[in-house]
Short mmCIF file of C-alpha atoms and ligand atoms in Angstrom, two decimals:
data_model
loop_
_atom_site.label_atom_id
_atom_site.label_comp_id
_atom_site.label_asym_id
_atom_site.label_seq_id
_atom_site.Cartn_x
_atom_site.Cartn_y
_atom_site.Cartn_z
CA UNK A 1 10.27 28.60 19.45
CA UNK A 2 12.76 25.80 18.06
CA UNK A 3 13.48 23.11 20.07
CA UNK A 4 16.62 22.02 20.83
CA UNK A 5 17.77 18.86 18.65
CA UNK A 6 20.47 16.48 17.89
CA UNK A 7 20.02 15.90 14.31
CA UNK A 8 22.17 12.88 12.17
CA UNK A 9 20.82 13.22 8.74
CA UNK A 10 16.70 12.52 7.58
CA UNK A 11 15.43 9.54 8.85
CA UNK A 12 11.57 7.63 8.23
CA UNK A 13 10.24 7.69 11.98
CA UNK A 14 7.43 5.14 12.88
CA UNK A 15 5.02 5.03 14.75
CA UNK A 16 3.98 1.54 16.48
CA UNK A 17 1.68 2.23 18.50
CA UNK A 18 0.04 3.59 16.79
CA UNK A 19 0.35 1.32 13.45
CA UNK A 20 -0.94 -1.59 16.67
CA UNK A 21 -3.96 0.52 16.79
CA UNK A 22 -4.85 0.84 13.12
CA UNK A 23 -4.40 -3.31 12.89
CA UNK A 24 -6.68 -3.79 15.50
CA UNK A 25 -9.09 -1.50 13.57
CA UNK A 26 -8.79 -3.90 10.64
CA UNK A 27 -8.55 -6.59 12.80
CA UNK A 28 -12.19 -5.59 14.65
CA UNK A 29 -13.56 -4.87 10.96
CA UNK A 30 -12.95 -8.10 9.33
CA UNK A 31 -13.66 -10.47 12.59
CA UNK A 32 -17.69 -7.88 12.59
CA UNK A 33 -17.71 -8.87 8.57
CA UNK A 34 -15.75 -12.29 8.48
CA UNK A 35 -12.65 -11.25 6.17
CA UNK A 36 -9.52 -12.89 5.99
CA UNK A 37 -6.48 -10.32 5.85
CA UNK A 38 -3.54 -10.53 3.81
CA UNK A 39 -1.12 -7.59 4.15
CA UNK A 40 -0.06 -6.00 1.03
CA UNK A 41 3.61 -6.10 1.73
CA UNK A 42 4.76 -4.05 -1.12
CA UNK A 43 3.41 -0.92 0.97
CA UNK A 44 6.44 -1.07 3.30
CA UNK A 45 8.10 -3.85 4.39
CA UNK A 46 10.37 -2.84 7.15
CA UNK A 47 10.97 -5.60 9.78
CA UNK A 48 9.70 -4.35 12.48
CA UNK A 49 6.27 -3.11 10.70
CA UNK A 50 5.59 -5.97 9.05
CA UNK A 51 6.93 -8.11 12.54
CA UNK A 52 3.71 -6.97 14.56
CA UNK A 53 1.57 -7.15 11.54
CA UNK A 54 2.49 -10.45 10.89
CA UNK A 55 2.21 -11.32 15.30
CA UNK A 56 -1.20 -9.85 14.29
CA UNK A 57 -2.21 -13.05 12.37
CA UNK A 58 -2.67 -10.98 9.42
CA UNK A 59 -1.18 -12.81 5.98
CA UNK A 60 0.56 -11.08 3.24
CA UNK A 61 0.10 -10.57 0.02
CA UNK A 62 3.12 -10.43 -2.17
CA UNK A 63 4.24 -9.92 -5.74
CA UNK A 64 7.62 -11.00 -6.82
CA UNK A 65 9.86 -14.04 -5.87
CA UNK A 66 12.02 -11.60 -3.51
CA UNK A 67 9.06 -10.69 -0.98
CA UNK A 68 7.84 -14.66 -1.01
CA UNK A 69 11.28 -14.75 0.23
CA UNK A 70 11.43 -11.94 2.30
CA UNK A 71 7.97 -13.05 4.15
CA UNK A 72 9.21 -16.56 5.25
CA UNK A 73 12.03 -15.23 6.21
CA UNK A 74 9.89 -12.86 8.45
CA UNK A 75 8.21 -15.53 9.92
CA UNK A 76 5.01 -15.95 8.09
CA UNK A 77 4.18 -19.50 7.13
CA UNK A 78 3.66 -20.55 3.60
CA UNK A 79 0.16 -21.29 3.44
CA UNK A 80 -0.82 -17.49 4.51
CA UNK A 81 1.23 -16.64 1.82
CA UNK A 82 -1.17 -14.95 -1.42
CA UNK A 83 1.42 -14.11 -4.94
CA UNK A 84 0.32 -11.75 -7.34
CA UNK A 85 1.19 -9.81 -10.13
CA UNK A 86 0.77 -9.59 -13.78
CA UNK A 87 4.27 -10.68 -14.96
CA UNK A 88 5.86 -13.20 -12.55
CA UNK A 89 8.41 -15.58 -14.60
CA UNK A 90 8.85 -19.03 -14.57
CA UNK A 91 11.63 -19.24 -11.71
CA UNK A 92 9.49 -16.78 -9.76
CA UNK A 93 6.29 -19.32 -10.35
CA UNK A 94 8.67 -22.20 -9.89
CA UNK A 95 10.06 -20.54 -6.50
CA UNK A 96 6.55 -20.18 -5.52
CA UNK A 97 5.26 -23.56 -5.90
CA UNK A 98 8.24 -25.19 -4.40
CA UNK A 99 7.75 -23.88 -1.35
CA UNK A 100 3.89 -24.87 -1.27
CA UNK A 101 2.66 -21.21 -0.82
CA UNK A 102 -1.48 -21.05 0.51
CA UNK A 103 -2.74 -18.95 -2.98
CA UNK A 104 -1.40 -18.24 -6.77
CA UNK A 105 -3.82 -15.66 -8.27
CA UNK A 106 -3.15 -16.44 -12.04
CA UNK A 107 -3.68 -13.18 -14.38
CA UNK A 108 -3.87 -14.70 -17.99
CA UNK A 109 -4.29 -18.08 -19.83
CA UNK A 110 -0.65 -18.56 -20.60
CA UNK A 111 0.24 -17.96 -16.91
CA UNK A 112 -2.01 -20.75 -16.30
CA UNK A 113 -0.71 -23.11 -18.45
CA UNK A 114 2.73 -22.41 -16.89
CA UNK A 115 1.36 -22.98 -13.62
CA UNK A 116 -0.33 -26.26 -14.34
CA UNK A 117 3.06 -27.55 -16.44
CA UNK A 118 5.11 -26.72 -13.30
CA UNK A 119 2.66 -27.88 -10.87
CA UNK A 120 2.82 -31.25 -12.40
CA UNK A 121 6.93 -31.11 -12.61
CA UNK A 122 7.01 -30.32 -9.39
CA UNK A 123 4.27 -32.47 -7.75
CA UNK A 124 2.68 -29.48 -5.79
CA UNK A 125 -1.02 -28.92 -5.38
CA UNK A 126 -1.01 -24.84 -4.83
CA UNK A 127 -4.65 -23.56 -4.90
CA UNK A 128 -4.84 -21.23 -8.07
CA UNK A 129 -7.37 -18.40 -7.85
CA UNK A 130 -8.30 -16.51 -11.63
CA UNK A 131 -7.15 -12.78 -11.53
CA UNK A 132 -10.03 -10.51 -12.93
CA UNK A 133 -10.21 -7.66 -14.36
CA UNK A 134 -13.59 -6.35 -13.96
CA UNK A 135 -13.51 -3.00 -16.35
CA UNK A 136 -14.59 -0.59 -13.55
CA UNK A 137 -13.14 2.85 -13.71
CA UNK A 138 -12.65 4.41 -9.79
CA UNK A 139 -11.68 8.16 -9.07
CA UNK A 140 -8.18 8.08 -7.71
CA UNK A 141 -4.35 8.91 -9.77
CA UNK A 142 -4.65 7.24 -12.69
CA UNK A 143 -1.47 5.52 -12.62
CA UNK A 144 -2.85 3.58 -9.87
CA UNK A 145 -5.68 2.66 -11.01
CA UNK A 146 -5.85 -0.95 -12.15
CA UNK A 147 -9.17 -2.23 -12.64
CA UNK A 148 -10.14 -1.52 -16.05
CA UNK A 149 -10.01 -3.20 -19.23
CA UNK A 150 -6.95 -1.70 -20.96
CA UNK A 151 -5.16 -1.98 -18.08
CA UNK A 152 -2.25 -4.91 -18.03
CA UNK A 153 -4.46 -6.81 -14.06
CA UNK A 154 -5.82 -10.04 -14.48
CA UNK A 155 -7.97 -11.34 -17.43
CA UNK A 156 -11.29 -10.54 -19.22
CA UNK A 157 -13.96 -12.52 -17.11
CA UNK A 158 -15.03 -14.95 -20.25
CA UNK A 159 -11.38 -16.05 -20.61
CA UNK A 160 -11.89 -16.85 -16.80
CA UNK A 161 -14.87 -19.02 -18.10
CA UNK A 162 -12.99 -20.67 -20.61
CA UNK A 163 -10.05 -21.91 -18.22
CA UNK A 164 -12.81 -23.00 -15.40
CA UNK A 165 -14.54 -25.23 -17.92
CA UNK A 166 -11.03 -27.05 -18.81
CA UNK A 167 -10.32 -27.37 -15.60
CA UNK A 168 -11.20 -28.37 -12.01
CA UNK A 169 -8.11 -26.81 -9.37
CA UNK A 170 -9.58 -22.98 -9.79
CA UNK A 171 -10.90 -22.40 -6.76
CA UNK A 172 -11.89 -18.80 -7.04
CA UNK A 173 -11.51 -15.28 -7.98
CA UNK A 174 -8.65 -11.98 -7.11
CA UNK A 175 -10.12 -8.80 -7.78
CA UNK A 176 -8.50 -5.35 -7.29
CA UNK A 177 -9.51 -2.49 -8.84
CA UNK A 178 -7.20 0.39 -7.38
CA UNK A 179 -5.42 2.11 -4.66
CA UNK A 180 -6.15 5.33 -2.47
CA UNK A 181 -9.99 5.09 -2.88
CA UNK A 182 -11.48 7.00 -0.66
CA UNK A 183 -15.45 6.96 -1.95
CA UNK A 184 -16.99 3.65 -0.90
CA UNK A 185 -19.09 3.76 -4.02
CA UNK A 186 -16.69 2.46 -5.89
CA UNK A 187 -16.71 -0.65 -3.41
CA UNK A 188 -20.08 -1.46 -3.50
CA UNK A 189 -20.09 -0.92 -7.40
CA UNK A 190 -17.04 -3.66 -7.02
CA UNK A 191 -19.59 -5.77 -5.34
CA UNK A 192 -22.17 -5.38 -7.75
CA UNK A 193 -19.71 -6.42 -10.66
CA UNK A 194 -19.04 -9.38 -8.50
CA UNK A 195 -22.53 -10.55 -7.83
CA UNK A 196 -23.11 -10.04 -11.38
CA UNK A 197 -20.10 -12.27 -12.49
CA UNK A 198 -20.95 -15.04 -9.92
CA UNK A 199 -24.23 -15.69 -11.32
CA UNK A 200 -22.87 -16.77 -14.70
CA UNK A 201 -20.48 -18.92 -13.39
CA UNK A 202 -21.20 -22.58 -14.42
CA UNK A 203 -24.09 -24.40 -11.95
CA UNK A 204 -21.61 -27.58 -10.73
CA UNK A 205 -18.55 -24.34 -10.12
CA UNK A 206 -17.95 -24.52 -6.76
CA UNK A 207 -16.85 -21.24 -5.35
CA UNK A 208 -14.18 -21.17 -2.26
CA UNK A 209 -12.19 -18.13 -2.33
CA UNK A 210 -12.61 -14.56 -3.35
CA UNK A 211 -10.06 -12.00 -2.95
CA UNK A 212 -11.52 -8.36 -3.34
CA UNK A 213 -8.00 -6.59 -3.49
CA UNK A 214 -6.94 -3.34 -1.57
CA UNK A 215 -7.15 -0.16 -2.10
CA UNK A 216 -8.54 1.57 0.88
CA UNK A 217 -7.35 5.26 1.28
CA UNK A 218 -6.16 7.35 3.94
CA UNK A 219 -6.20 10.74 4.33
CA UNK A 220 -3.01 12.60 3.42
CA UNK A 221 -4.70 16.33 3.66
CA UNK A 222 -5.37 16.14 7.43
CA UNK A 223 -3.58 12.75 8.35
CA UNK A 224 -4.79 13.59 12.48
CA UNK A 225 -7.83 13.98 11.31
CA UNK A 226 -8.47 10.33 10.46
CA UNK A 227 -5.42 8.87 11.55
CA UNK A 228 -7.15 5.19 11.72
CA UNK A 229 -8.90 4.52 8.26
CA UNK A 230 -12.43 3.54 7.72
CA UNK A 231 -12.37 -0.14 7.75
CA UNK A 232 -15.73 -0.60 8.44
CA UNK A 233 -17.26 1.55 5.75
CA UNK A 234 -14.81 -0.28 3.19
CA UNK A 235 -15.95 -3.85 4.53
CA UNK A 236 -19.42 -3.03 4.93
CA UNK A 237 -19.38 -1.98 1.14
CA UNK A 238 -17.64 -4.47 -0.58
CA UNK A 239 -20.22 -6.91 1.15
CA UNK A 240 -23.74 -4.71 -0.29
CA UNK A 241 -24.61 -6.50 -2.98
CA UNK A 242 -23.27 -10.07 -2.11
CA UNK A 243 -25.02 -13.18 -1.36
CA UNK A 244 -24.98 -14.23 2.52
CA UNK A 245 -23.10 -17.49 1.65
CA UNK A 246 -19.94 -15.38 -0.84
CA UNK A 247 -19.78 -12.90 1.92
CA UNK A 248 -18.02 -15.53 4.12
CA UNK A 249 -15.32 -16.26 1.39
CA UNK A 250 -13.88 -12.40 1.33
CA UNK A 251 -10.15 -12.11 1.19
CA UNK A 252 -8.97 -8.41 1.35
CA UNK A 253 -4.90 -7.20 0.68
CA UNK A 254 -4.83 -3.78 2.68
CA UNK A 255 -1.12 -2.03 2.07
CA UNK A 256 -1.31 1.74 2.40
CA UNK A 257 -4.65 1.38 4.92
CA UNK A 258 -2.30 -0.41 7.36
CA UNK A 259 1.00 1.18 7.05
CA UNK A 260 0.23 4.86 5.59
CA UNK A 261 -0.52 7.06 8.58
CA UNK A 262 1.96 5.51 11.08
CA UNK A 263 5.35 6.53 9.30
CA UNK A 264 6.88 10.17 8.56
CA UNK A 265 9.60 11.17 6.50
CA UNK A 266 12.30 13.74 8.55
CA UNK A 267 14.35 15.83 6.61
CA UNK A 268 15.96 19.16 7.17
CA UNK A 269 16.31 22.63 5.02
CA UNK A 270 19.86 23.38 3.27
CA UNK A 271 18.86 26.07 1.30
CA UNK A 272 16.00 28.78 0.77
CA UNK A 273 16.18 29.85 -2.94
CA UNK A 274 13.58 32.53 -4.63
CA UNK A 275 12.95 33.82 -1.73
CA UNK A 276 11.23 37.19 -3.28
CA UNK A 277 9.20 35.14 -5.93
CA UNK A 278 8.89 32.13 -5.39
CA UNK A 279 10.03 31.11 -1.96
CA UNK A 280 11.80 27.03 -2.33
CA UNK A 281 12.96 25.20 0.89
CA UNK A 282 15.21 22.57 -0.69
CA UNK A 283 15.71 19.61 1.65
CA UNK A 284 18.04 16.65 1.94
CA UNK A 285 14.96 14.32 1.55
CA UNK A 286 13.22 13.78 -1.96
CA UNK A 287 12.02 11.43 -4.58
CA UNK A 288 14.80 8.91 -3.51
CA UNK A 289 12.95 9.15 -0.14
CA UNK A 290 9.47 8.96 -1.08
CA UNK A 291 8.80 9.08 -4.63
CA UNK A 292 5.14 9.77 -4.57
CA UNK A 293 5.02 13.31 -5.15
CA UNK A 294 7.45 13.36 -8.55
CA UNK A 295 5.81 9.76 -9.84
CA UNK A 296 2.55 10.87 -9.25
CA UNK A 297 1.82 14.44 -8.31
CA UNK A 298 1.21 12.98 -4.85
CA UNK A 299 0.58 15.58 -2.12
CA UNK A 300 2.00 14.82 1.44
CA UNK A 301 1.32 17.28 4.48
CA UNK A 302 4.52 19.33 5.31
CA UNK A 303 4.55 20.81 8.95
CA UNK A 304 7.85 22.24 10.58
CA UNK A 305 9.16 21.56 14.15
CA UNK A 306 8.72 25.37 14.75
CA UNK A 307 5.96 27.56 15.82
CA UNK A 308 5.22 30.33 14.19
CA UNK A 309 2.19 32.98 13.84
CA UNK A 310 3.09 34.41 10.27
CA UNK A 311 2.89 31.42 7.64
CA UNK A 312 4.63 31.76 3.93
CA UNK A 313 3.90 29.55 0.89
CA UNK A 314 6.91 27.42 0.05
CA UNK A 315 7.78 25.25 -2.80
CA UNK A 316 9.60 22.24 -0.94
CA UNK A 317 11.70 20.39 -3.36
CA UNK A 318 14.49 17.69 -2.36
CA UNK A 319 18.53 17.66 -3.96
CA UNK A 320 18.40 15.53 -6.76
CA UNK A 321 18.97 16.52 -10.29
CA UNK A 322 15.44 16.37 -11.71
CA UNK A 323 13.06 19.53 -11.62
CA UNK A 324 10.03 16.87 -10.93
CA UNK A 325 11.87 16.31 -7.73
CA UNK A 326 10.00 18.50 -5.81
CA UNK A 327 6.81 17.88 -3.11
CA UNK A 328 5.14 20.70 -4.30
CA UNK A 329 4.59 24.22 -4.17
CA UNK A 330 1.90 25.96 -2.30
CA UNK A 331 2.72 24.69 1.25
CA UNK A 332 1.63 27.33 3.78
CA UNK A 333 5.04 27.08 6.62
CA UNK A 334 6.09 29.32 9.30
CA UNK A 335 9.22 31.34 7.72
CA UNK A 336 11.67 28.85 7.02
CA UNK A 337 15.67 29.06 7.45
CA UNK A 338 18.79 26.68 6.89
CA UNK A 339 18.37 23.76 9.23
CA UNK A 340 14.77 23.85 10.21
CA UNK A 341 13.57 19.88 10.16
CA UNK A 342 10.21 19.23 7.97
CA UNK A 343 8.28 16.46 8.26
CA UNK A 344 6.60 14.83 5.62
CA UNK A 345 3.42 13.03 6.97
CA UNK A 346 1.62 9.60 5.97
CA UNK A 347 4.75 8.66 4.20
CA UNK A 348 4.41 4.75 6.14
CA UNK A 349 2.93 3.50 2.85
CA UNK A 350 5.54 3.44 -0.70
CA UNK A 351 7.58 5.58 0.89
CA UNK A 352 10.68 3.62 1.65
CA UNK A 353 9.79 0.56 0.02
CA UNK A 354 9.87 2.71 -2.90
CA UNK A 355 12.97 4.74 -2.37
CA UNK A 356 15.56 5.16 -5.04
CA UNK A 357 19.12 4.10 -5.65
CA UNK A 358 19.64 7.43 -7.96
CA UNK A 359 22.47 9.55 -7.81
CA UNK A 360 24.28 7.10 -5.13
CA UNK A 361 22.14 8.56 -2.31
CA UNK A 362 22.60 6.97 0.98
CA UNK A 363 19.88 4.85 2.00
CA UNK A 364 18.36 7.19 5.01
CA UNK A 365 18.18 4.59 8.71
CA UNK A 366 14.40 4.36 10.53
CA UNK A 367 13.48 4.93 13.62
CA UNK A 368 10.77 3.29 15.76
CA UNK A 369 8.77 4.88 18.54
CA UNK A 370 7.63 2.68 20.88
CA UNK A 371 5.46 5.12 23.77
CA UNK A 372 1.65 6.03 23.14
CA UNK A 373 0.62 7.51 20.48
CA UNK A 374 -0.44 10.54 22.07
CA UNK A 375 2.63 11.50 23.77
CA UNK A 376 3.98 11.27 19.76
CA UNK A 377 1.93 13.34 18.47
CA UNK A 378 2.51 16.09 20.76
CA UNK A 379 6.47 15.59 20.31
CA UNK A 380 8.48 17.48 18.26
CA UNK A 381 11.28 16.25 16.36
CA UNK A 382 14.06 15.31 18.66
N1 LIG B 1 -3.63 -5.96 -4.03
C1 LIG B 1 -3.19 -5.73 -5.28
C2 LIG B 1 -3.43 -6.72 -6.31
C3 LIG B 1 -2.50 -4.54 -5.56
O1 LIG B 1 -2.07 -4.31 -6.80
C4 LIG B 1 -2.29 -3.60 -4.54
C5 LIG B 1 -1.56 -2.36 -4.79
C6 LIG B 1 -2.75 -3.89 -3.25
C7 LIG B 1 -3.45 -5.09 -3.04
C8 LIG B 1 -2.60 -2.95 -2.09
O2 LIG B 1 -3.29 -1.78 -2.35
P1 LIG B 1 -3.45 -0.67 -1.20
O3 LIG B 1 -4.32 -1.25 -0.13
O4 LIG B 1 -2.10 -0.33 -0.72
O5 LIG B 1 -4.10 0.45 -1.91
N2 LIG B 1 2.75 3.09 -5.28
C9 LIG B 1 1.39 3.58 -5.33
C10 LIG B 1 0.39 2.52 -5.01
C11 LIG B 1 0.50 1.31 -5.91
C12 LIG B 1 -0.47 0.24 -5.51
C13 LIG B 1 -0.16 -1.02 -6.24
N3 LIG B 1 -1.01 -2.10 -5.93
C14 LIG B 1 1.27 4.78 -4.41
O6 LIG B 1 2.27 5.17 -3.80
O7 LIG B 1 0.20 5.37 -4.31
#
C-alpha cells in the first residue's frame, strides 16, 4: 500500500522530540558522572537543533572562526565556548581571543607561541588547554580515526611537558581519539592512557580541566533499535581508571551521539536501471546530501514508504556524476518504481553540515517535527 503524498523535492526531516530525549539522556549521564558537555557543533548545526541543545545548557565545541561565529550568534555565551582544530590561522586565533571565548585547546608548540604573542597584543587571558595525542589505535573507519601518532591531532605528550615547564596559563589537557566508537574498551583504554600521563606530570602542575573528546557511536544498522545512545556505558568508561579527584574535571564534545539518530534524509526514485542484473534505484538525494557513504563507505539504513511482502536487493545510488556516488548496493527493498520516497536513516549527524556545493545542486530545505516521537515513528512520509 502507498500512501498518498504531496511531495516538493528531498528534504532532511528532524526529529525534536525525540533529539529532546537523547539530550536528556546525556544530560542524566553526565549530572550521575559529573561531566561538563560541550556540543560538537560540526555534527549539524541547523538552528533549530542546535537552539534546544544550546536551551539545554549544553556548550559547544567548535573548530573554525565561522562556527565561533555562528554559536554566538545562536545564543551561546562566550565562555561555554571550547575551539579546536589542528590548523586554525592567526585571524581565526585572533577572532577567538577577541571575543574572550571559555577554552583554546592548543595542538602544537608553534600554535602556542601564536597564542601567547596574540594573547599579549590583545590583552586577553583565554584559558589554553594542551591538545594530546595519545597514540591509541580504536576500531572504527579509519579516516576518522584521530588518536594516533601519525595522525595530524594535538601533540606528542613530552612536547606537552616541555611547554608546561615554560609556562604557567596551561590549565589542562583535550583528548580525542575518534568518532563512531561503539566498543567501550577503547574508552577505558583512553582512561588508562590518561591516568598514566597524569602521573608524570610535574608535582607543583596543577590540573583544572580535561577534555576527553567525542566519539560515541550510534547505531546505523538498526537505528530503532537503540535510538538513544549509551551515554552511560561511555561515561562510566572513560572514568575506570581515573583518580576520584580528575574524574570531577571531565569535559566531553558529543556530535554524532546527540544529533545522529534524530534526522533522516527523504529522497525519491527517478529511475530503476539494471533491473535484470543488478537492480539500481537512482535517487535525487546523494553525496551532496549526505556524503558519508561515497567519503567513507558509510552504510545508512534505507527503508521505503511502501509495504511490501517480496523484498529485492537494490543498489541505491544518487544523480551526480561520480560512480562513488552511490549508498550502496545490497539493500534488501520492497520492489521499487519511479517515485517511491526512500528514507535514509541516522543521517542527523554530517549529513547536512556536510553537504556539497557540486554540480550547482540546490541546497535541499529541512523540516522539523514537533509531536511525540512515537506517533513519528509510526508515520510514513507525508
Ligand atoms: N571533538 C573533536 C576534537 C573531534 O574531532 C570530533 C569529531 C568531535 C569532538 C565529535 O565527535 P563525535 O562525537 O561526533 O564522534 N564526518 C565524520 C566524522 C568526523 C568527526 C570529526 N571529529 C563522519 O561522518 O563520520
Amino acid at each position: 500500500m502507498q500512501t498518498q503524498r504531496i511531495y516538493n523535492g528531498p528534504y532532511y526531516r528532524y526529529d525534536l522530540p525525540l533529539l529532546q530525549r537523547t539530550i536528556d539522556a546525556s544530560l542524566e549521564a553526565s549530572k550521575k558522572y559529573g561531566c561538563k558537555l560541550f556540543y560538537a557543533l560540526k555534527a549539524n548545526n541547523e538552528s533549530q537543533i542546535i537552539n534546544q541543545i544550546r536551551q539545554s545548557e549544553i556548550g559547544v565545541d567548535c573548530v573554525s572562526a565561522g562556527e565561533i561565529e555562528h554559536a554566538l550568534n545562536e545564543g551561546w555565551s562566550a565562555s561555554e565556548i571550547v575551539f579546536a582544530g589542528s590548523g586554525k590561522t592567526i585571524r581565526e586565533i585572533e577572532y577567538a581571543l577577541a571575543q574572550d571565548i571559555g577554552m583554546i585547546h592548543c595542538e602544537s608548540a608553534a600554535e602556542y607561541g601564536i597564542i601567547c604573542e596574540l594573547s599579549e597584543k590583545l590583552d586577553t587571558n583565554t584559558q589554553v588547554a594542551l591538545r594530546i595525542n595519545p597514540d591509541l589505535k580504536v576500531e572504527t573507519h579509519e579516516k576518522i580515526s584521530t588518536g594516533e601518532k601519525h595522525h595530524k591531532f594535538g601533540m606528542a605528550f613530552s612536547e606537552a611537558l616541555q611547554i608546561i615547564e615554560q609556562n604557567s596559563n596551561i590549565v589542562g589537557f583535550h583528548l580525542h581519539v575518534g568518532s563512531q566508537i561503539l566498543d567501550m574498551q577503547y574508552f577505558e583504554d583512553l582512561s588508562l592512557t590518561v591516568r598514566s600521563l597524569i602521573a608524570q606530570l610535574p608535582e607543583d602542575f596543577s590540573l583544572e580541566y580535561l577534555n576527553l573528546g567525542g566519539g560515541l557511536g550510534i547505531d546505523y544498522t538498526n537505528p530503532q533499535r537503540n535510538l538513544i545512545p549509551d551515554f552511560d556505558g561511555w561515561m562510566s568508561a572513560l572514568r575506570t581508571h581515573l583518580p576520584s579527584n580528575i574524574i570531577e574535571l571531565i569535559s566531553l564534545e558529543p556530535g554524532r551521539s546527540i544529533v545522529g539518530q534524530c534526522g533522516q534524509l527523504i529522497g525519491e526514485v527517478q529511475y530503476i536501471k539494471h533491473e535484470d542484473s543488478n537492480p539500481t534505484a537512482i535517487l535525487d538525494i546523494g553525496m551532496t546530501e549526505l556524503l558519508r557513504p561515497a567519503l567513507y563507505g558509510a552504510r545508512h539504513k534505507i527503508t521505503v514508504n511502501k509495504d511490501d511482502l517480496i523484498s529485492q536487493k537494490y543498489t541505491v545510488s544518487g544523480p551526480t556524476c561520480e560512480s562513488s556516488d552511490t549508498f550502496g548496493n545490497n539493500h534488501e527493498l520492497p520492489p521499487l518504481e519511479r517515485g517511491d520516497l526512500l528514507i535514509i536513516h541516522s543521517a542527523g549527524a554530517y549529513g547536512s553540515s556536510m553537504r556539497l556545493n557540486y554540480n550547482l545542486r540546490n541546497v535541499i530545505p529541512s523540516q522539523f517535527i514537533t509531536e511525540t516521537v512515537s506517533t513519528y515513528l509510526k508515520q510514513k512520509v507525508a
